[in-house]
CSV table of C-alpha atoms in Angstrom, one decimal:
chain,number,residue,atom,x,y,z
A,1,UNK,CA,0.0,0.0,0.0
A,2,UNK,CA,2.7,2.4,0.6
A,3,UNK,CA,4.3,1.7,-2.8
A,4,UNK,CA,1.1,2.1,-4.2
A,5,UNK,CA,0.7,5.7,-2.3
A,6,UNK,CA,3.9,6.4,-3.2
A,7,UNK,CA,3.2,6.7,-7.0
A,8,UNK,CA,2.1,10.0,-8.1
A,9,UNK,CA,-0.4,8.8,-10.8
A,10,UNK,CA,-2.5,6.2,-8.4
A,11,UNK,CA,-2.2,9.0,-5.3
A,12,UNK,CA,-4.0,11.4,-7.3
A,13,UNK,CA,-6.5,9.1,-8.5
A,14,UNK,CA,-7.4,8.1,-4.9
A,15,UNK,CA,-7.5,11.7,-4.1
A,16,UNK,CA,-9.4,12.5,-7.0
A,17,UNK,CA,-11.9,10.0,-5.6
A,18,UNK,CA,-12.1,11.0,-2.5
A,19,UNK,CA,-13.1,14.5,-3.3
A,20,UNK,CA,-15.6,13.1,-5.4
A,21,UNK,CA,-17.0,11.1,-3.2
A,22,UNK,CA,-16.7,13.5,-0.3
A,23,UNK,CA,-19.9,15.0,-0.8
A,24,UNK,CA,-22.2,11.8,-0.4
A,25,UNK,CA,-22.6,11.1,3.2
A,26,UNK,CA,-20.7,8.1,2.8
A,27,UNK,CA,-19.6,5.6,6.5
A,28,UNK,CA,-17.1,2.7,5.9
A,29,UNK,CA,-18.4,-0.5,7.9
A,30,UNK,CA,-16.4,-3.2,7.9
A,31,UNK,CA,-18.3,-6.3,6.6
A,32,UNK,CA,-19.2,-8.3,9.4
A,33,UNK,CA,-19.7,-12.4,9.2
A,34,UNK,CA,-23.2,-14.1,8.7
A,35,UNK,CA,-24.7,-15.3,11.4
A,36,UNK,CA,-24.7,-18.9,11.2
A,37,UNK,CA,-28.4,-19.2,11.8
A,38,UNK,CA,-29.3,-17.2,8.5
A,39,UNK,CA,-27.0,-19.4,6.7
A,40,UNK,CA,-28.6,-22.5,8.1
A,41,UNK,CA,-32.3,-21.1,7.2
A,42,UNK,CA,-31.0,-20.5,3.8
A,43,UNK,CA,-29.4,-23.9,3.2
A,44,UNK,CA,-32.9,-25.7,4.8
A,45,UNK,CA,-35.4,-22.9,2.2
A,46,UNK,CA,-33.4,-24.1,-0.9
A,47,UNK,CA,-32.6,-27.7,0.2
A,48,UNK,CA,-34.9,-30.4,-1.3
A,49,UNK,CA,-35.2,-32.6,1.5
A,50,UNK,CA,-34.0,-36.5,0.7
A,51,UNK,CA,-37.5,-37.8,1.8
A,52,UNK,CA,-39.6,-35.3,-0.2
A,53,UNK,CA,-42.5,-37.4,-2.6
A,54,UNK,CA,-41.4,-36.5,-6.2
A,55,UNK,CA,-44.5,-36.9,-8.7
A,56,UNK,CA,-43.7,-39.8,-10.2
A,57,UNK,CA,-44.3,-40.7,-13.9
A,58,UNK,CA,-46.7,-43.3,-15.0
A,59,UNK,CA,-44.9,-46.6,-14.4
A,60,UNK,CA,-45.0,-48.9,-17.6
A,61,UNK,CA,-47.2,-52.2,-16.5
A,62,UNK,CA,-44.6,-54.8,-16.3
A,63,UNK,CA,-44.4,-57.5,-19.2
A,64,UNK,CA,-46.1,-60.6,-19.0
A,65,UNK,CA,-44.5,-63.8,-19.9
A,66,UNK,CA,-43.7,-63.9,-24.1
A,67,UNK,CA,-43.6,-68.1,-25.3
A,68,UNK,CA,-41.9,-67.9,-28.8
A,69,UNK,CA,-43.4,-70.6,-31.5
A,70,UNK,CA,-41.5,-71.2,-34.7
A,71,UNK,CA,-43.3,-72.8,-37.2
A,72,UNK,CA,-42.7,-75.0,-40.5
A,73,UNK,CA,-43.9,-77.3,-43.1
A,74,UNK,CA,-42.9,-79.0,-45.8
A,75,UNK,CA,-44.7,-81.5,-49.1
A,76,UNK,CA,-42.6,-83.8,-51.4
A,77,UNK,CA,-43.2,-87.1,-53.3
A,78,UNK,CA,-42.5,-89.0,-50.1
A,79,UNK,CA,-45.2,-86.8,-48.0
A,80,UNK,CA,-45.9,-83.7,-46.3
A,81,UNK,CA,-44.9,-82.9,-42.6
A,82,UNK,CA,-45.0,-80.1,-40.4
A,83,UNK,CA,-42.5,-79.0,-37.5
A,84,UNK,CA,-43.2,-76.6,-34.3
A,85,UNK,CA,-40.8,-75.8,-32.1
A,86,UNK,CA,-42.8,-74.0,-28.4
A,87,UNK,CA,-40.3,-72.5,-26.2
A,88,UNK,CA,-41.4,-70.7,-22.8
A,89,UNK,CA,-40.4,-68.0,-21.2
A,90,UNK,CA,-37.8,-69.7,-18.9
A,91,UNK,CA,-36.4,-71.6,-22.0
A,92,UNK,CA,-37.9,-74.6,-21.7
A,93,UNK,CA,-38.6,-76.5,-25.5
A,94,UNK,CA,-41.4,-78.4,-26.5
A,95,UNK,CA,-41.0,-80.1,-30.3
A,96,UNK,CA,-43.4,-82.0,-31.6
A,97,UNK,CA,-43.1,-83.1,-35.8
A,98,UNK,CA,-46.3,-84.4,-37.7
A,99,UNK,CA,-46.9,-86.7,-40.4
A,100,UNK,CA,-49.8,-85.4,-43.0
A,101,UNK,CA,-51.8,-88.6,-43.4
A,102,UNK,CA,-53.6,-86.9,-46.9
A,103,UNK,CA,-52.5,-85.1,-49.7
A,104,UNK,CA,-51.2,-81.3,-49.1
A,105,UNK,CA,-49.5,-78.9,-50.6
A,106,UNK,CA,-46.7,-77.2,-49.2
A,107,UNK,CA,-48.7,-74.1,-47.8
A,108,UNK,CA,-50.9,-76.5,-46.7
A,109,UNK,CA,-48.4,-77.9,-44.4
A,110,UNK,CA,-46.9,-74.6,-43.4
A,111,UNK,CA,-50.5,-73.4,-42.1
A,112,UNK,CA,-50.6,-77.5,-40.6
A,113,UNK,CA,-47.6,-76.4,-38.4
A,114,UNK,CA,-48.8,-73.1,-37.2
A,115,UNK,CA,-52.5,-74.6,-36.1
A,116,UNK,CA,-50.6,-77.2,-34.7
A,117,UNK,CA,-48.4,-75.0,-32.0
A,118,UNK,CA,-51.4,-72.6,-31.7
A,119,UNK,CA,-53.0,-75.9,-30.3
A,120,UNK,CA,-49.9,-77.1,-28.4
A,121,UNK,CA,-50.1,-73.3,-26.5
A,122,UNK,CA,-53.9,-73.2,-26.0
A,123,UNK,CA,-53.1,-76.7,-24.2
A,124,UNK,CA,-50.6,-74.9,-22.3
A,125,UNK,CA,-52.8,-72.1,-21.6
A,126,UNK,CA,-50.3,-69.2,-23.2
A,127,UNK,CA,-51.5,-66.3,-23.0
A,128,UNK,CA,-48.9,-64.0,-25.1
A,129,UNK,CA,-47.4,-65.7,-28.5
A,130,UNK,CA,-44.8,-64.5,-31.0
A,131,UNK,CA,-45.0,-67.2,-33.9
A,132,UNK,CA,-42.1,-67.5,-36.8
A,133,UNK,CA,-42.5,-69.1,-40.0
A,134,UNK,CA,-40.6,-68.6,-43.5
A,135,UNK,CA,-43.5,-68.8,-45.4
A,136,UNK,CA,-43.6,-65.0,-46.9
A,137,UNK,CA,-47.4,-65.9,-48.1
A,138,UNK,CA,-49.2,-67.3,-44.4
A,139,UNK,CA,-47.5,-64.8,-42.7
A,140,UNK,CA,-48.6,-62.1,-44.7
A,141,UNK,CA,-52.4,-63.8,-44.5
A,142,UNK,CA,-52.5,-64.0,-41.1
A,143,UNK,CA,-51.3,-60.0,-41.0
A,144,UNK,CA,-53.8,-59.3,-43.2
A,145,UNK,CA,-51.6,-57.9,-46.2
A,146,UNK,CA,-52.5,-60.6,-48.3
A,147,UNK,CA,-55.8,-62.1,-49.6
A,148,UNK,CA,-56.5,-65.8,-48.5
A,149,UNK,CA,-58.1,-66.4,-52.4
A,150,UNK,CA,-57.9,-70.1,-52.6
A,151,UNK,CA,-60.7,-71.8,-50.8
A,152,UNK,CA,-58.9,-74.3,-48.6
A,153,UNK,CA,-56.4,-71.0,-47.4
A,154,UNK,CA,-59.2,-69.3,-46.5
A,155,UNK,CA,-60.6,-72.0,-44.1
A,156,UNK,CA,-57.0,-72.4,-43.1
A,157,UNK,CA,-56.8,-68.7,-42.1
A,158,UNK,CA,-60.3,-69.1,-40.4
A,159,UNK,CA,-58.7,-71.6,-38.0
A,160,UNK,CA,-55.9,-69.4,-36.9
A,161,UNK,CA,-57.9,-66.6,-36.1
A,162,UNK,CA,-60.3,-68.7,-34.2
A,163,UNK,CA,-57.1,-69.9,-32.7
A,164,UNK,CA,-55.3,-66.6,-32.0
A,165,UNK,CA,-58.6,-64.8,-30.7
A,166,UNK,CA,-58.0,-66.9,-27.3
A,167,UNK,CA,-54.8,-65.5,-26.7
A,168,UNK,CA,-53.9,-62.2,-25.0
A,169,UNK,CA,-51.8,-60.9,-27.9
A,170,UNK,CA,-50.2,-62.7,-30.4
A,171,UNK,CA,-48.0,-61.6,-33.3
A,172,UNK,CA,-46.1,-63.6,-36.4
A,173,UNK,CA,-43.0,-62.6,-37.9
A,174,UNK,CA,-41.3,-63.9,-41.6
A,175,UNK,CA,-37.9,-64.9,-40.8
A,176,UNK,CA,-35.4,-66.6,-43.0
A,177,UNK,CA,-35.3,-70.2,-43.6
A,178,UNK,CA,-31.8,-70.1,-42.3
A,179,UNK,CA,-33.0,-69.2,-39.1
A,180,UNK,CA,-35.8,-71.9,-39.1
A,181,UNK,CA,-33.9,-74.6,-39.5
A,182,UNK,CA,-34.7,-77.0,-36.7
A,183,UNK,CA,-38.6,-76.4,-37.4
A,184,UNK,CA,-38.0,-76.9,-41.3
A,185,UNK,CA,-35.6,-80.5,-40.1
A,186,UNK,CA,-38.5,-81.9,-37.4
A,187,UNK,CA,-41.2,-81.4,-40.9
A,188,UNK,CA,-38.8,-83.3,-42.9
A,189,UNK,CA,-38.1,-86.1,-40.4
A,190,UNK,CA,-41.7,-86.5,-40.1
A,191,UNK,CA,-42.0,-87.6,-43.6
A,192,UNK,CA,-38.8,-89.5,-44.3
A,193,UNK,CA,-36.6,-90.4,-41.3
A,194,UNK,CA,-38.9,-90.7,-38.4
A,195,UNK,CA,-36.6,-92.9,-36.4
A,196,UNK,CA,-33.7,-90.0,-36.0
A,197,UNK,CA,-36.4,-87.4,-34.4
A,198,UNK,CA,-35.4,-87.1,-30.5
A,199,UNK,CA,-36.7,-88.9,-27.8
A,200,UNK,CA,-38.1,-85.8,-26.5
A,201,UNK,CA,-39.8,-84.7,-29.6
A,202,UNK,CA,-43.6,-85.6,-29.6
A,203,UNK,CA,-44.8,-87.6,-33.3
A,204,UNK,CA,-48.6,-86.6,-34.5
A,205,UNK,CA,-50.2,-88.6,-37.0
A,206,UNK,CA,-52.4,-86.4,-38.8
A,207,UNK,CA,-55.6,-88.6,-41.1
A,208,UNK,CA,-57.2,-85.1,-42.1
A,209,UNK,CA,-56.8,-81.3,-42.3
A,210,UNK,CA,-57.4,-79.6,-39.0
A,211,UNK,CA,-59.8,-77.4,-41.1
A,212,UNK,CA,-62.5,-80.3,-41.6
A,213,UNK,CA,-62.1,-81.3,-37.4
A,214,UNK,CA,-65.7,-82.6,-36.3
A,215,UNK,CA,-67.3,-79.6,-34.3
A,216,UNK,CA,-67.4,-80.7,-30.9
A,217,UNK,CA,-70.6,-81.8,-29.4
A,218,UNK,CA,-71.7,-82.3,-26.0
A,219,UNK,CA,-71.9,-85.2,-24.1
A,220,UNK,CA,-74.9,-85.8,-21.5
A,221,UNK,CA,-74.2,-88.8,-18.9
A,222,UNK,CA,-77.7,-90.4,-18.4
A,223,UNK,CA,-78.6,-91.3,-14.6
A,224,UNK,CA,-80.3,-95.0,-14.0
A,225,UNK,CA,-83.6,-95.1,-14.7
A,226,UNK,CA,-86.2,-98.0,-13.4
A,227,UNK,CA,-86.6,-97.8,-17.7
A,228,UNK,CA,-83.3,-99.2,-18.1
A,229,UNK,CA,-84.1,-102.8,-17.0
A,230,UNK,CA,-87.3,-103.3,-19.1
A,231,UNK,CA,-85.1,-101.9,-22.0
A,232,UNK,CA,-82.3,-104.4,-21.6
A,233,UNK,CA,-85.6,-107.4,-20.9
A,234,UNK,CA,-86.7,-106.6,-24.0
A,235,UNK,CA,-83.9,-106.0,-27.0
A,236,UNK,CA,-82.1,-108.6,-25.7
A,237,UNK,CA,-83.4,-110.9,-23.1
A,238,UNK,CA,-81.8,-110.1,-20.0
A,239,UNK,CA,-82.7,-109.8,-16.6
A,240,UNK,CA,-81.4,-108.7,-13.4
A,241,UNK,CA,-79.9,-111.3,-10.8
A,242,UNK,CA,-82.5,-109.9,-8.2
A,243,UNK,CA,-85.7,-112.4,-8.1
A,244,UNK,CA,-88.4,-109.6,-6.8
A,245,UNK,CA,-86.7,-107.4,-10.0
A,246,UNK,CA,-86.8,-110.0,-12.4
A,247,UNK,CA,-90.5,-111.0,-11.3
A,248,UNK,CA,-91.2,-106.8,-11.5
A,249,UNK,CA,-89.7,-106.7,-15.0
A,250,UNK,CA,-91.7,-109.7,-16.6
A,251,UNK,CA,-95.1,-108.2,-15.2
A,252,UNK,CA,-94.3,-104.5,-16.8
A,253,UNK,CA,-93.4,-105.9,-20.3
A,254,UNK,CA,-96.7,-108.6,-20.7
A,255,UNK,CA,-98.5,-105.0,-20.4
A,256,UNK,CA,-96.0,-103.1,-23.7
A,257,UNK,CA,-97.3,-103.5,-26.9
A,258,UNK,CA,-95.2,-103.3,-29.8
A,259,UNK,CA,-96.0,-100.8,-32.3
């Protein structure tokens, strides 16, 4: 500082300000410390407190469990076959090859394949499926890009979506033959070398197209009825070993008629 006062040129500039200065009722304070207790209400106003509720964004529902089905089929001279490959969530496998007992083309036994493992998961009761199949023309049926023109397609394509509707979602994808080649090897061993499929691999004989399936009808268990005996007494001669029934039996049918 005394260097500094020392210099001509800064001494008159501090005099300079001083006079100019001088006429404002200026005081000099020195600056004193901050109280601790304002610095601690300042740090707690603009302090977001660890245990303060954020609002929280809509959590995304959590996946359910995706089963993966990939999906072939295959017709030559020697017969057609189809090959499904079900895998679950924790990576468990389920193949299962099938011999076309009747005549069908090779679309034919693609669509064969899928109805097959759409079965083989309703069994299972999946609810979410993502098929594969290398057929560019039944996946892009089932998507609805293409037309289902022939008659027996369209029936096929009935039968997947009566299949699919059951699930909770389900979706197909076209992949490359290369990456369908265990499906596309269980449809040919179905056909030609059936005693090289696995142990573990389940063989289907199919006699006709799951299209023409008999609609399932319903069955009604019939209780005993005091009918029954008199029935039996009189197509074919029988009676019961009880005496007093027997007796009972005779006396009902001398009174029946024949028409």
């Amino acid at each position: 500082m005394k260097q500094i006062l020392q210099k001509s040129d800064r001494a008159g500039r501090i005099a300079k300000w001083a006079v100019e200065l001088g006429e404002f009722d200026l005081e000099y304070r020195p600056r004193p410390a901050i109280k601790a207790q304002v610095l601690a209400d300042f740090i707690v106003e603009c302090t977001v407190p660890d245990d303060l509720e954020l609002p929280l964004t809509p959590a995304e529902e959590t996946p359910r469990p995706l089963w993966v089905l990939h999906a072939d089929g295959s017709s030559t001279l020697g017969g057609s076959g189809a090959g499904l490959i079900l895998t679950s969530p924790d990576g468990v496998v389920a193949e299962q090859a099938l011999r076309l007992e009747f005549p069908a083309s090779n679309n034919e036994a693609e669509y064969e394949a899928l109805i097959a493992g759409l079965k083989l998961a309703k069994e299972l009761k999946v609810e979410d499926l993502k098929a594969f199949s290398d057929s560019q023309l039944i996946v892009s049926q089932v998507q609805g890009d293409f037309e289902a023109k022939e008659p027996s397609m369209q029936k096929y394509l009935q039968k997947v979506r009566e299949l699919t509707s059951a699930l909770g979602s389900f979706s197909i994808q076209h992949i490359p033959r290369t990456e369908n080649l265990r499906a596309d090897q269980l449809s040919k061993l179905a056909t030609s070398r059936m005693s090289e499929l696995s142990k573990t691999t389940a063989l289907e004989y199919l006699q006709t197209p799951s299209t023409e399936e008999p609609e399932p009808t319903m069955c009604i268990d019939f209780e005993p009825s005091w009918i029954d005996g008199l029935i039996h007494y009189l197509q074919d001669g029988t009676l019961p070993h009880d005496e007093l029934e027997a007796r009972r039996i005779r006396r009902q049918s001398s009174s029946v008629r024949p028409i």
